[in-house]
XYZ file of C-alpha atoms in Angstrom:
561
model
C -25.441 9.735 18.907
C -21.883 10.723 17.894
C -23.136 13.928 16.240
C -24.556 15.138 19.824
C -21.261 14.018 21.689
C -19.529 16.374 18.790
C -21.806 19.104 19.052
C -21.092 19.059 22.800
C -17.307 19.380 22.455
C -18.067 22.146 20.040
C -20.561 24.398 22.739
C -18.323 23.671 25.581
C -15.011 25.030 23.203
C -17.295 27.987 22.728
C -17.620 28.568 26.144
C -14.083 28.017 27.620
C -11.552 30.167 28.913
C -9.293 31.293 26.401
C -6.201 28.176 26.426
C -2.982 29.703 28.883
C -0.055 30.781 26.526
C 3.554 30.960 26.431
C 6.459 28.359 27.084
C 5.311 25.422 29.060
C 1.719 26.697 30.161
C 0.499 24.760 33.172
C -2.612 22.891 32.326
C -5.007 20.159 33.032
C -7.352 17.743 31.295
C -9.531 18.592 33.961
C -10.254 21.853 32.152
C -11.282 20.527 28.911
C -14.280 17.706 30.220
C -17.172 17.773 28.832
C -18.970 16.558 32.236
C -17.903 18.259 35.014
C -20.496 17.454 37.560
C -23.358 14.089 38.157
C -20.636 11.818 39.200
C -21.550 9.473 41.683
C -17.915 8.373 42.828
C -14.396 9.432 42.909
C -11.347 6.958 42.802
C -9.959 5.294 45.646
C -6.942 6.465 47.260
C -3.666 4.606 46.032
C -1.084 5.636 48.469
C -0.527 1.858 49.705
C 0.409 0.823 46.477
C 3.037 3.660 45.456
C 6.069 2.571 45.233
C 9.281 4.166 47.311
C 10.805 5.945 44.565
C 7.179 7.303 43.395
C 6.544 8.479 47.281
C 9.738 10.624 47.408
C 8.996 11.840 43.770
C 7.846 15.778 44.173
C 6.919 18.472 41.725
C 10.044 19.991 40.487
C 10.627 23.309 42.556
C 12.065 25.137 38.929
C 8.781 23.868 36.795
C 6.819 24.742 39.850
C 8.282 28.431 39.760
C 7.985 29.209 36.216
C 4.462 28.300 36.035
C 3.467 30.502 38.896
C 0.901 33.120 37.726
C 2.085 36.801 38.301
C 1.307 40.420 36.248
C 0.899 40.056 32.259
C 4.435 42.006 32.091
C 6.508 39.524 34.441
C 9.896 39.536 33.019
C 11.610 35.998 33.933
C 15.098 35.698 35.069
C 14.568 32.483 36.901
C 14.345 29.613 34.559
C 16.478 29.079 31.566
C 14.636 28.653 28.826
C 17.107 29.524 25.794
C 15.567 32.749 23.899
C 12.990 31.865 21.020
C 15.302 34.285 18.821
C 17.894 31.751 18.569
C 15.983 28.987 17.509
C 16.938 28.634 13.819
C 13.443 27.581 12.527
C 10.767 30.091 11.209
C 7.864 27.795 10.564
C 7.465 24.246 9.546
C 5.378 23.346 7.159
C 3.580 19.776 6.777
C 1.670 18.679 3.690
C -0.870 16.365 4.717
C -1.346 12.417 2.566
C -4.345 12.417 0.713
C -5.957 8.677 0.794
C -9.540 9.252 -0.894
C -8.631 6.710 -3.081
C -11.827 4.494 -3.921
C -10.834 1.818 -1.548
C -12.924 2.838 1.384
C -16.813 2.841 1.649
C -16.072 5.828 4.168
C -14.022 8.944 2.606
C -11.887 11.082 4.106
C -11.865 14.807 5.427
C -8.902 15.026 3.213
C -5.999 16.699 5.374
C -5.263 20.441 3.907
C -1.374 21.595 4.301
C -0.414 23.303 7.397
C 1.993 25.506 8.735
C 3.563 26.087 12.300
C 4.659 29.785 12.528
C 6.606 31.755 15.145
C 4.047 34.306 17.023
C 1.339 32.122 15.524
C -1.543 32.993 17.536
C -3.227 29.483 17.897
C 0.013 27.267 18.638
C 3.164 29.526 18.165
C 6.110 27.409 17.061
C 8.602 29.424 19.610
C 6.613 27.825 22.103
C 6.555 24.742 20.336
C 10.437 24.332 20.344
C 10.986 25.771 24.208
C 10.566 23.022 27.500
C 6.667 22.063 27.758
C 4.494 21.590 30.551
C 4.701 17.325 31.369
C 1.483 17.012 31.052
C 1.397 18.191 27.501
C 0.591 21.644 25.737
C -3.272 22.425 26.020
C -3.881 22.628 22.139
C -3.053 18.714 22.175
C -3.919 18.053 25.467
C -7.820 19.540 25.001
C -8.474 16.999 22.034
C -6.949 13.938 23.513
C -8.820 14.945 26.716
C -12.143 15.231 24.305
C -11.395 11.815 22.517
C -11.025 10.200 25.698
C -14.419 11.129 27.191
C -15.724 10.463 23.654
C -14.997 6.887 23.280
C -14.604 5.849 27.206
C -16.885 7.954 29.077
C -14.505 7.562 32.402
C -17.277 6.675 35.158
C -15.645 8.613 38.415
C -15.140 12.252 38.950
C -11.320 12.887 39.102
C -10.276 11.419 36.206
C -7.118 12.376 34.213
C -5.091 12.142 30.942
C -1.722 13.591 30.017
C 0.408 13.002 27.320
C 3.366 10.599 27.429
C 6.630 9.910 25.241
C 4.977 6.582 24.393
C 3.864 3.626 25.704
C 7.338 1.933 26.191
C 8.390 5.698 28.096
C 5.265 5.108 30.306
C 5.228 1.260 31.002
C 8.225 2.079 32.710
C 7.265 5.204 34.165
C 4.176 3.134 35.723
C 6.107 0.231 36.980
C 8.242 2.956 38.747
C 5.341 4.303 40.003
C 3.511 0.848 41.529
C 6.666 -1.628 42.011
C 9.686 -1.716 44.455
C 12.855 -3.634 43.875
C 12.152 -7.123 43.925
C 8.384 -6.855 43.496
C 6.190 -9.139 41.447
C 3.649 -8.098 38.645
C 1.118 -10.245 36.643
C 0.749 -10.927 33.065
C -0.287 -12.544 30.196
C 1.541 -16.001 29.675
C 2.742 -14.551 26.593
C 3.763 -10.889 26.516
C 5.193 -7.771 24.599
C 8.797 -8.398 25.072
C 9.339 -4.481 26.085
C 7.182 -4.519 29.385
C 9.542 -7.628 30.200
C 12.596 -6.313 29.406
C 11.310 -3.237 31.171
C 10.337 -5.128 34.688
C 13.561 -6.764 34.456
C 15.498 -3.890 34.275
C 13.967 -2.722 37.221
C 14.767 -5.972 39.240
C 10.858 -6.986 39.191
C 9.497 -10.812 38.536
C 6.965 -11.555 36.495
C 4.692 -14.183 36.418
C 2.277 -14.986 34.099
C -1.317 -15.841 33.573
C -2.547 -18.323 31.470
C -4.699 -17.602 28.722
C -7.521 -18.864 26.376
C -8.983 -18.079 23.283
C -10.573 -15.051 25.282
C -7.421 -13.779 26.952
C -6.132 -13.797 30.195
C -7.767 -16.237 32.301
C -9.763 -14.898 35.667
C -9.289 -18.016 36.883
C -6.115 -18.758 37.044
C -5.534 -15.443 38.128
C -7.566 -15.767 41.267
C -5.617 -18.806 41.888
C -2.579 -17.660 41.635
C -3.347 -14.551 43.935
C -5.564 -16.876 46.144
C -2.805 -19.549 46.722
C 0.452 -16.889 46.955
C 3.190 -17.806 48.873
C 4.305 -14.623 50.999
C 7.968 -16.353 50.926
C 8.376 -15.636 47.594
C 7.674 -11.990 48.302
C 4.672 -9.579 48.635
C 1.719 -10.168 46.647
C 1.324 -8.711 43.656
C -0.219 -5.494 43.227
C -0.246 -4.621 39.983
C -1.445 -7.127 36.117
C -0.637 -5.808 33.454
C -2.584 -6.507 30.023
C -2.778 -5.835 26.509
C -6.620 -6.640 26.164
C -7.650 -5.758 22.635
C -5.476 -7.496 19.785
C -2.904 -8.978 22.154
C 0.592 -9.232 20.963
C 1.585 -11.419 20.367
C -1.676 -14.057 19.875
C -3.973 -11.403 18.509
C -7.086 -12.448 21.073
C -9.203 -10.085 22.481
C -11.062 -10.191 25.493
C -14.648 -10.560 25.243
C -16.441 -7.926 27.634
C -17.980 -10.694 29.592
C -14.392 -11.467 30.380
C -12.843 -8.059 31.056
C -15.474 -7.583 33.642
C -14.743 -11.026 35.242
C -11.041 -9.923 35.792
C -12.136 -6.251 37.170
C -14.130 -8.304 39.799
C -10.685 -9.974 40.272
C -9.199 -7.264 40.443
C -11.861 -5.454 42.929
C -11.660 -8.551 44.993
C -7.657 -8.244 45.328
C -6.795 -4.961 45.426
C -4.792 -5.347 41.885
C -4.039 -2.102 40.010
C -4.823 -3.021 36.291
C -2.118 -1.364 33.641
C -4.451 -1.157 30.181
C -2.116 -1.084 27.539
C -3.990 -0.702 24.154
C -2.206 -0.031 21.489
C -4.115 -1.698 18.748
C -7.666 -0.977 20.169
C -8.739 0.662 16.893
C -7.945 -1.577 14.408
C -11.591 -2.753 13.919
C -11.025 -5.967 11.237
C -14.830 -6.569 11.378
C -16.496 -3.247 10.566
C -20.079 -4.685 9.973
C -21.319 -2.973 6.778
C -25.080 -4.519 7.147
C -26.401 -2.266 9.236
C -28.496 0.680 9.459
C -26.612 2.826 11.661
C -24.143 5.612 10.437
C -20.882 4.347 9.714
C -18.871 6.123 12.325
C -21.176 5.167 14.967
C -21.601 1.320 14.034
C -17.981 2.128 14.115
C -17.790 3.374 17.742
C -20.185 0.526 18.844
C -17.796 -1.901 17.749
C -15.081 -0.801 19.864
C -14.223 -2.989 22.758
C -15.595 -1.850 25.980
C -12.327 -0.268 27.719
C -11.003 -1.570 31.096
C -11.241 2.620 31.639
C -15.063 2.555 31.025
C -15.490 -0.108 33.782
C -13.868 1.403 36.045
C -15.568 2.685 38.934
C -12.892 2.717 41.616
C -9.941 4.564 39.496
C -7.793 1.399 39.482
C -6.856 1.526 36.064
C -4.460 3.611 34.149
C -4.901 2.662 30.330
C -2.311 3.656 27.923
C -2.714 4.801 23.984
C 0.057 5.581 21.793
C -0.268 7.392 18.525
C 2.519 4.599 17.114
C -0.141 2.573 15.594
C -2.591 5.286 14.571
C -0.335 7.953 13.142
C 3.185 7.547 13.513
C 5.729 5.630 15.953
C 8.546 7.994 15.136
C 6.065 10.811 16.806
C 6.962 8.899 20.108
C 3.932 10.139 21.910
C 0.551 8.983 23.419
C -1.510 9.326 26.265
C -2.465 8.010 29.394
C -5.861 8.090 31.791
C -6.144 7.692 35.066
C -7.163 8.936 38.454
C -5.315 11.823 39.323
C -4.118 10.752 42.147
C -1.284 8.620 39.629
C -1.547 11.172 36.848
C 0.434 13.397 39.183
C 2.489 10.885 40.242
C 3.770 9.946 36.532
C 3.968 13.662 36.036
C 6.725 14.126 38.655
C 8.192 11.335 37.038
C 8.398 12.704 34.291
C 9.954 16.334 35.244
C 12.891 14.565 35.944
C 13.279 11.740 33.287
C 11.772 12.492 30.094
C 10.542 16.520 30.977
C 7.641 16.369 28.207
C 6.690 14.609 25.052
C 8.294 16.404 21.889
C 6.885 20.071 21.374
C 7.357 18.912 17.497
C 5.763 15.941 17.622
C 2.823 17.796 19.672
C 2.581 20.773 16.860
C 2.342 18.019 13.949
C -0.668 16.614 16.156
C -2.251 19.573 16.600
C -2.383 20.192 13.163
C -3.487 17.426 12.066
C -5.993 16.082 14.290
C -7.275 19.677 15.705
C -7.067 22.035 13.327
C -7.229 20.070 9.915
C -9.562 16.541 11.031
C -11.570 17.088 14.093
C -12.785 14.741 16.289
C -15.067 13.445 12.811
C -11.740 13.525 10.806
C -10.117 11.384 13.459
C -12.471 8.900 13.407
C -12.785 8.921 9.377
C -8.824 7.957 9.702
C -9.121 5.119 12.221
C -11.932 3.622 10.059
C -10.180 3.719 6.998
C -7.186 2.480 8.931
C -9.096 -0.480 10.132
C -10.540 -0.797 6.453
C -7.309 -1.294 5.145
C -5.265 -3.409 7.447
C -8.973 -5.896 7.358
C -7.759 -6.196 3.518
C -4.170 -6.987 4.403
C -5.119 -9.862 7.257
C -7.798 -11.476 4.760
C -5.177 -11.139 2.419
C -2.285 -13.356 4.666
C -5.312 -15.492 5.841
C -6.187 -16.385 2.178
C -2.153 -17.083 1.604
C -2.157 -19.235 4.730
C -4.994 -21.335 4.108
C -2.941 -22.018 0.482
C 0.749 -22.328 0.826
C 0.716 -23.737 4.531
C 0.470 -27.341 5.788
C -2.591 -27.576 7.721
C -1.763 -30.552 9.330
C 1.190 -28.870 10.967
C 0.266 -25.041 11.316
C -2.904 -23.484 13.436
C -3.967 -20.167 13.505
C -6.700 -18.047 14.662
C -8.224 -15.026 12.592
C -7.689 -11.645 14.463
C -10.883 -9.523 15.078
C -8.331 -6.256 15.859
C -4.595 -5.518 15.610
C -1.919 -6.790 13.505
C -0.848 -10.005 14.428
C -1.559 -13.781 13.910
C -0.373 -16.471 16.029
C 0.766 -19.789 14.634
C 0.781 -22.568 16.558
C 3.105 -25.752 14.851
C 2.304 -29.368 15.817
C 5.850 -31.025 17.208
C 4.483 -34.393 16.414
C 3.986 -34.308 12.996
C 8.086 -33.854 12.988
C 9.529 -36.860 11.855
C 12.266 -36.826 14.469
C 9.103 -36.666 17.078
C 10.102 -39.709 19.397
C 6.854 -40.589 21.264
C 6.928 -40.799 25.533
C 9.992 -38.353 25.339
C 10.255 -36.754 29.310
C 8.997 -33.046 29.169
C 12.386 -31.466 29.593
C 14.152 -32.525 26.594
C 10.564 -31.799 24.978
C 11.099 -28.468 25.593
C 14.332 -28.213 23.987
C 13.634 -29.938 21.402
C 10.458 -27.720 20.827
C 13.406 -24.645 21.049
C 15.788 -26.144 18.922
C 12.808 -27.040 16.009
C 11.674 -22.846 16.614
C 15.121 -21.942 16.389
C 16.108 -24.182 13.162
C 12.419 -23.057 11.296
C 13.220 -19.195 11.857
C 16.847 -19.880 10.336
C 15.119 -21.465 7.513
C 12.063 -18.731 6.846
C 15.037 -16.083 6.771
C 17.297 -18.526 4.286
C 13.609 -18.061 2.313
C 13.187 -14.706 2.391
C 11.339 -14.011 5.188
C 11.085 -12.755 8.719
C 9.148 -13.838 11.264
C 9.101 -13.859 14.962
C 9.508 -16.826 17.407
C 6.516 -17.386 19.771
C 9.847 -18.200 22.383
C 10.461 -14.425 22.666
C 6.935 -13.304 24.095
C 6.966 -16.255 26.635
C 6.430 -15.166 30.192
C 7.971 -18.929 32.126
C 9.184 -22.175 30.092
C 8.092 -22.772 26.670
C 5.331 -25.674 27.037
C 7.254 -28.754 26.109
C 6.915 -29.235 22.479
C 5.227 -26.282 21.537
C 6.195 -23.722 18.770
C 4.632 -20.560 18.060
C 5.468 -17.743 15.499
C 4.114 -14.820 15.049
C 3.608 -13.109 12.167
C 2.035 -9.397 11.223
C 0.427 -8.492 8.241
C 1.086 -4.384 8.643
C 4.881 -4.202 7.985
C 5.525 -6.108 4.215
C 3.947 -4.295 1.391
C 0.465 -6.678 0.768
C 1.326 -7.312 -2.736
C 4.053 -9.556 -0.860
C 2.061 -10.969 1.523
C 1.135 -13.838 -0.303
C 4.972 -14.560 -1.463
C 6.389 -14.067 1.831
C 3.459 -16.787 3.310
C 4.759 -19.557 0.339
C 8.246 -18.537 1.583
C 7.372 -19.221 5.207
C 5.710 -22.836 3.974
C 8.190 -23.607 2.008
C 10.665 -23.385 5.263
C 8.345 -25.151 7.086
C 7.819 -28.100 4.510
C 11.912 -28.154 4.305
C 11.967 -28.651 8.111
C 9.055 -31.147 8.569
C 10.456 -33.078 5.574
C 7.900 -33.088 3.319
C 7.565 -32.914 -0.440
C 7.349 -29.520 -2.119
C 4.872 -29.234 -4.844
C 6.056 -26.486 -7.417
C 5.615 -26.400 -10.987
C 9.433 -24.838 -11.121
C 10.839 -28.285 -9.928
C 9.244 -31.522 -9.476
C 8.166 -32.765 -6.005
C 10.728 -35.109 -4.816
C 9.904 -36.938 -1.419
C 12.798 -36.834 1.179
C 11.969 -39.508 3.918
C 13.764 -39.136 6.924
C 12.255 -41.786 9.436
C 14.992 -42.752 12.030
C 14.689 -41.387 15.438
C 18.204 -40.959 16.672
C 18.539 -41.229 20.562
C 19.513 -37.203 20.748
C 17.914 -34.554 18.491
C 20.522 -33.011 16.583
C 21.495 -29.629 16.506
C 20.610 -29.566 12.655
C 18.706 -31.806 10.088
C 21.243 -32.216 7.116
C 18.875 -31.735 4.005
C 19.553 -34.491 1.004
C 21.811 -33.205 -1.471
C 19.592 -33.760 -4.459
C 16.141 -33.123 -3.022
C 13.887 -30.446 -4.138
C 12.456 -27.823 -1.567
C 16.427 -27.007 -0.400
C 17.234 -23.138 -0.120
C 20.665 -24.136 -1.399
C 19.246 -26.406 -4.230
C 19.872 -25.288 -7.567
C 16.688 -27.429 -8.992
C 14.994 -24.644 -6.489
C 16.041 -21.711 -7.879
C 13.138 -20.452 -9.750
C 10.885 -21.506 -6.432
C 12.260 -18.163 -4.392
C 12.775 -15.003 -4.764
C 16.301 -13.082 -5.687
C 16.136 -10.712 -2.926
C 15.469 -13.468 -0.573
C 16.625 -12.247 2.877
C 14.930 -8.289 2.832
C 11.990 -8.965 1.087
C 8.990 -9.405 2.879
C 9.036 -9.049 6.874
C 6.239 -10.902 8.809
């Protein structure tokens, strides 16, 4: 199956117009599909949900000019683009990692050095280093337009993709586009902090959706749409999601569910903003099986809110910060074209284009040195390895953490797992407490657990952060990731966090540096304290000198989670 797909790309490459040339060449993904005709459909017009600011938004008349085609000798005094003869680079030259190291069933086209040359015929680095097109430069544009129809198959005629400066750079751009001052948009009850911080920079609310163990809940989402109060302001238009690997609880949503919410969706008018950053990281490649790797591979990706779409109401994002490299700050986003064009005025006059740098190291590496085979040979071995890593914190969990006080669920994709601590099982836990001072104490407990993981050595983040409303009274979540530490410090960095935990709750630390030594701390004072003094003499204390051979020297840098 994948091997036809990839000798398509490879006959229609063959047959293509030669890619336009020189500084930002206009260009579409609309030139590089594989299927251009047996579409049933095109999108649905979007015009009532644009947003003022995206309405007023026009090509730039400068871009527009210097892209306008005249004779082969035009000689430009119009725009100005600073002479390549000034730029003080010759050629760049990038050495590629080689990972066929014995740890993966699946070995990699092993990435050859490469080097970016002025007057280079295939990508010339002058170009490179001059203002690009918004969209992107074709060379990068074509195989991101190629991946895209690979593993989504888009189901409407005018479908788009263009590069972006990242998925933060286009969250906002997108809001922009769909949301006026004052404006609500749906999401997940918990959330990435960025597309909050990034609605509420913009003056928007937010309101979120609760979820299960399967995601956002249809549901409640109808409900909340079904049952909205016009007084609090329009209805939203517009949920946003992070459906595969959700940060910060690590779910993913089942396809019987994704198509539920469509339907929701449909039946509302919502525009859906897929944000997928961790999409590829497979952690159950199934290995019994008699299909070829990369395809069992393929089949195993989560059917994309983009495949189901029928009616161009989604614009899915994918960032290369996961996959390659977040310093890159690129990606790319697909969508009708009716909002492609709309976030490319955008972003004429905000970020002008993704980095021509970042966008030659691409090219490189994924065109001319991996292929669309390479590619996928990476995001295997990518999911390979960080499968290793989250069996590997799993493993530590299951040892070094008090199961009668921590919950967790085991990620299928993406990086992160989601603790969920039991408030009860604190000794200070006053039974028939009212909600509200539930809640704080619930904060407080968060606050004073984080202040004792980093006293251990380690860093983790507080579930409070990625809450949409209110904490739920007595409720504490962390979240930790097993992609940042080094694994060989997984393990230590998971005792660290139970240790902190054990200190909190009061329990006895078993260690065979110090002997267990029960501190019992059993009356319920009328307010919770700010703090929970710690007996001077009892084992498990981070300031304990008994403890000293139970953590690590380097105890605050060591080991982020």
């Amino acid at each position: 199956m994948l091997q036809q797909r990839l000798a398509d790309i490879k006959s229609k490459r063959e047959t293509a117009r030669p890619l336009p040339l020189g500084s930002a060449p206009f260009t579409s993904s609309s030139h590089f599909k594989i299927r251009q005709s047996g579409y049933t459909n095109k999108a649905n017009r979007w015009d009532h949900r644009f947003s003022l600011e995206s309405r007023n938004q026009h090509v730039s008349s400068l871009k527009s000019a210097a892209r306008a085609i005249g004779p082969s000798d035009m000689i430009s005094l119009g725009t100005a683009r600073p002479s390549p003869q000034y730029f003080p680079w010759k050629s760049i030259v990038m050495h590629g990692q080689e990972y066929n190291d014995g740890t993966s069933n699946y070995p990699l086209i092993p990435p050859t050095s490469a080097v970016g040359c002025k007057g280079e015929e295939a990508y010339d680095l002058s170009v490179a280093l001059n203002y690009g097109y918004a969209a992107g430069f074709p060379q990068v544009l074509r195989f991101v337009t190629e991946h895209v129809e690979l593993i989504h198959s888009p189901q409407y005629e005018d479908w788009e993709t263009c590069l972006t400066c990242g998925s933060t750079s286009a969250i906002d751009m997108a809001f922009r586009i769909f949301c006026d001052l004052g404006d609500w948009i749906l999401v997940e009850a918990h959330t990435y902090p960025g597309a909050m911080s990034t609605a509420k920079s913009q003056r928007l609310h937010i309101l979120g959706v609760d979820m299960d163990d399967d995601g956002l809940l249809p549901d409640d989402l109808d409900l909340k749409l079904r049952t909205w109060d016009e007084s609090d302001g329009p209805k939203p238009g517009v949920v946003y999601m992070i459906p595969s690997g959700q940060n910060p609880t690590g779910v993913t949503q089942s396809t019987e569910r994704r198509k539920a919410i469509y339907r929701m969706a449909e039946q509302h008018d919502l525009y859906i903003i897929e944000d997928d950053p961790y999409y590829y990281h497979q952690l159950q490649i199934a290995t019994n099986t008699t299909q070829p790797p990369m395809d069992q591979y393929l089949i195993q990706l989560p059917v994309s809110y983009l495949s189901l779409d029928t009616s161009g109401r989604v614009l899915r994002l994918d960032s290369t910060s996961k996959i390659l490299s977040p310093g890159l700050r690129c990606g790319w986003m697909t969508g009708c074209s009716q909002v492609v064009e709309k976030f490319l005025h955008a972003t004429e006059v905000s970020t002008s284009a993704p980095s021509g740098a970042s966008q030659l190291m691409m090219y490189k590496l994924l065109d001319e040195s991996w292929g669309h085979e390479g590619f996928i040979n990476w995001l295997m071995y990518l999911s390979i390895q960080y499968s290793h890593r989250r069996d590997t914190l799993i493993r530590a969990c299951e040892r070094y953490l008090p199961s009668d006080i921590c919950q967790w669920g085991v990620p299928d994709i993406g990086m992160f797992v989601w603790m969920r601590l039991n408030v009860q099982n604190h000794p200070r836990f006053v039974e028939n407490i009212d909600s509200e001072r539930l809640e704080g104490i619930g904060l407080d407990l968060e606050n004073r657990i984080y202040e004792q993981a980093r006293q251990y050595g380690v860093l983790v983040s507080k579930g409070s952060w990625f809450a949409v409303d209110r904490v739920a009274p007595g409720v504490v979540h962390l979240r930790v990731t097993f992609v940042a530490a080094p694994e060989h410090l997984l393990e230590q960095a998971i005792e660290r966090l139970g240790n902190a935990i054990r200190t909190e709750f009061t329990y006895v630390i078993e260690s065979p540096a110090c002997h267990p030594v029960s501190r019992q701390e059993t009356a319920a004072p009328r307010d919770w304290p700010k703090t929970l003094p710690l007996s001077p003499g009892s084992c498990g204390s981070p300031t304990d000198s008994r403890f000293a051979d139970c953590r690590h020297p380097d105890s605050v840098t060591t080991g982020s989670l």
